[in-house]
């Protein structure tokens, strides 16, 4: 179970000089399945709010539900790197020219700090890059790009023989 901070700065072609990324919050949960002593597969579901502006008075807010899947390699008992993908569904007031589905790649660096036998504090930094063009009209490309900072708690036995 975790909360996340999200800094969105979408990739738009042609480039928009007034685009400014903003910070917002969300949350989610993940299930991690170990594969041996050095790797795991993570399945997640998270609610993400994206905020950015195109200049004074033109702030945009979008929400999405994302389902990331990451293959995680543990380099030490508390440090891991993950790579994978996500599928997302944009929710709420989605503009008519904006696609309701999204998919892309995820990269992760995480630290899992044990807090007793069956609990841990998880700190996870993720880079998310959309592969799908969310702009349904002609004349430009719009793709998701964001940094996520995740802080949460792990319940259950620690992974990787800690």
Protein backbone atom coordinates (compact mmCIF):
# COMPACT_ATOMS: atom_id res chain seq x y z
CA UNK A 1 0.00 0.00 0.00
CA UNK A 2 1.52 3.33 -0.97
CA UNK A 3 1.07 7.00 -1.67
CA UNK A 4 2.76 8.65 -4.60
CA UNK A 5 3.87 12.07 -5.67
CA UNK A 6 3.72 12.67 -9.39
CA UNK A 7 5.49 15.32 -11.49
CA UNK A 8 3.99 15.37 -15.00
CA UNK A 9 5.67 17.01 -17.95
CA UNK A 10 4.11 15.51 -21.09
CA UNK A 11 6.02 15.22 -24.35
CA UNK A 12 4.23 17.27 -26.99
CA UNK A 13 5.20 17.56 -30.65
CA UNK A 14 5.44 20.21 -31.96
CA UNK A 15 7.05 21.52 -28.77
CA UNK A 16 4.99 23.98 -26.70
CA UNK A 17 7.24 26.60 -25.11
CA UNK A 18 4.74 27.56 -22.39
CA UNK A 19 4.30 23.98 -21.09
CA UNK A 20 5.09 23.73 -17.38
CA UNK A 21 5.00 20.48 -15.42
CA UNK A 22 3.32 20.43 -12.00
CA UNK A 23 3.29 18.20 -8.90
CA UNK A 24 0.25 16.21 -7.72
CA UNK A 25 -0.50 13.16 -5.57
CA UNK A 26 -2.09 9.72 -5.86
CA UNK A 27 -1.87 6.26 -4.32
CA UNK A 28 -2.00 2.56 -4.96
CA UNK A 29 -1.13 -0.98 -4.00
CA UNK A 30 1.19 -3.67 -5.38
CA UNK A 31 1.75 -7.40 -5.08
CA UNK A 32 5.30 -8.72 -5.41
CA UNK A 33 5.95 -12.35 -6.36
CA UNK A 34 9.55 -13.54 -5.77
CA UNK A 35 11.46 -15.57 -8.37
CA UNK A 36 14.46 -17.05 -6.59
CA UNK A 37 16.76 -15.00 -4.38
CA UNK A 38 17.53 -12.13 -6.78
CA UNK A 39 14.32 -11.18 -8.62
CA UNK A 40 10.60 -10.58 -8.32
CA UNK A 41 7.61 -9.63 -10.45
CA UNK A 42 5.46 -6.73 -9.23
CA UNK A 43 1.81 -6.18 -10.19
CA UNK A 44 0.26 -2.87 -9.20
CA UNK A 45 -2.83 -0.69 -9.41
CA UNK A 46 -2.54 3.03 -8.80
CA UNK A 47 -4.57 6.21 -8.98
CA UNK A 48 -2.55 9.03 -10.57
CA UNK A 49 -3.41 12.71 -10.84
CA UNK A 50 -1.54 14.70 -13.51
CA UNK A 51 -1.27 18.46 -13.43
CA UNK A 52 0.45 20.85 -15.86
CA UNK A 53 -0.14 24.23 -17.48
CA UNK A 54 0.22 25.83 -20.89
CA UNK A 55 0.66 29.32 -19.48
CA UNK A 56 -1.09 31.71 -17.11
CA UNK A 57 -4.68 30.63 -16.47
CA UNK A 58 -4.49 27.42 -18.54
CA UNK A 59 -3.90 24.66 -15.98
CA UNK A 60 -4.89 21.09 -16.87
CA UNK A 61 -5.78 18.32 -14.42
CA UNK A 62 -6.22 14.73 -15.54
CA UNK A 63 -6.69 11.56 -13.52
CA UNK A 64 -5.88 7.98 -14.46
CA UNK A 65 -5.91 4.47 -13.09
CA UNK A 66 -2.70 2.66 -14.06
CA UNK A 67 -1.69 -0.98 -13.86
CA UNK A 68 2.13 -1.27 -13.81
CA UNK A 69 3.96 -4.60 -14.12
CA UNK A 70 7.68 -4.58 -13.27
CA UNK A 71 10.42 -7.19 -13.28
CA UNK A 72 12.60 -6.31 -10.29
CA UNK A 73 16.26 -7.31 -9.82
CA UNK A 74 17.52 -7.19 -6.22
CA UNK A 75 21.18 -6.12 -5.95
CA UNK A 76 21.25 -6.16 -2.17
CA UNK A 77 18.76 -7.18 0.46
CA UNK A 78 17.17 -3.71 0.45
CA UNK A 79 17.99 -2.23 -3.02
CA UNK A 80 16.34 -3.11 -6.32
CA UNK A 81 15.99 -1.92 -9.91
CA UNK A 82 12.83 -2.58 -11.90
CA UNK A 83 11.80 -2.36 -15.56
CA UNK A 84 8.43 -2.98 -17.11
CA UNK A 85 5.35 -1.42 -18.54
CA UNK A 86 1.96 -0.05 -17.67
CA UNK A 87 -1.54 0.20 -19.05
CA UNK A 88 -3.61 3.18 -17.96
CA UNK A 89 -7.19 4.36 -18.26
CA UNK A 90 -7.83 8.10 -18.11
CA UNK A 91 -10.84 8.89 -15.94
CA UNK A 92 -12.96 11.88 -15.00
CA UNK A 93 -13.34 14.83 -17.37
CA UNK A 94 -11.27 13.53 -20.27
CA UNK A 95 -11.20 16.11 -23.10
CA UNK A 96 -12.89 14.96 -26.34
CA UNK A 97 -9.57 15.09 -28.24
CA UNK A 98 -7.79 12.98 -25.62
CA UNK A 99 -7.57 9.16 -25.69
CA UNK A 100 -9.00 7.29 -22.70
CA UNK A 101 -6.31 4.58 -22.78
CA UNK A 102 -2.54 4.83 -22.39
CA UNK A 103 0.40 2.42 -22.27
CA UNK A 104 4.14 2.79 -21.87
CA UNK A 105 7.37 1.90 -20.10
CA UNK A 106 8.40 2.17 -16.44
CA UNK A 107 11.87 2.25 -14.85
CA UNK A 108 12.29 2.00 -11.07
CA UNK A 109 14.88 2.26 -8.29
CA UNK A 110 13.57 1.10 -4.90
CA UNK A 111 14.71 0.71 -1.32
CA UNK A 112 12.84 -1.66 1.05
CA UNK A 113 13.72 -0.91 4.69
CA UNK A 114 12.70 -3.69 7.11
CA UNK A 115 10.60 -2.57 10.10
CA UNK A 116 10.22 -5.84 11.97
CA UNK A 117 9.53 -9.38 10.81
CA UNK A 118 6.54 -8.76 8.54
CA UNK A 119 6.61 -5.06 7.67
CA UNK A 120 8.85 -2.68 5.74
CA UNK A 121 9.06 0.89 4.50
CA UNK A 122 9.28 1.11 0.70
CA UNK A 123 10.80 4.11 -1.12
CA UNK A 124 10.51 3.88 -4.91
CA UNK A 125 11.51 6.41 -7.61
CA UNK A 126 10.00 5.74 -11.04
CA UNK A 127 10.29 7.22 -14.51
CA UNK A 128 7.19 6.70 -16.67
CA UNK A 129 7.25 7.23 -20.44
CA UNK A 130 4.13 6.79 -22.55
CA UNK A 131 4.35 5.06 -25.92
CA UNK A 132 0.82 5.78 -27.10
CA UNK A 133 -0.22 9.08 -28.68
CA UNK A 134 -3.00 10.47 -26.48
CA UNK A 135 -3.92 13.19 -29.00
CA UNK A 136 -6.86 11.89 -31.08
CA UNK A 137 -6.71 14.82 -33.50
CA UNK A 138 -4.24 15.46 -36.31
CA UNK A 139 -1.49 18.04 -35.98
CA UNK A 140 0.51 16.90 -32.98
CA UNK A 141 1.65 14.13 -30.69
CA UNK A 142 0.99 14.00 -26.93
CA UNK A 143 2.69 11.35 -24.77
CA UNK A 144 2.82 10.80 -21.02
CA UNK A 145 6.11 11.55 -19.26
CA UNK A 146 6.44 11.75 -15.49
CA UNK A 147 8.53 11.13 -12.42
CA UNK A 148 6.86 9.32 -9.52
CA UNK A 149 8.04 9.23 -5.91
CA UNK A 150 6.39 6.39 -4.00
CA UNK A 151 6.39 5.94 -0.22
CA UNK A 152 4.57 2.98 1.24
CA UNK A 153 4.49 0.01 3.57
CA UNK A 154 5.19 -3.62 2.74
CA UNK A 155 3.17 -6.21 4.63
CA UNK A 156 4.26 -9.84 4.58
CA UNK A 157 7.57 -11.64 4.63
CA UNK A 158 10.48 -9.66 3.16
CA UNK A 159 11.82 -10.72 -0.23
CA UNK A 160 15.29 -11.93 -1.17
CA UNK A 161 16.18 -13.73 2.04
CA UNK A 162 16.37 -10.64 4.25
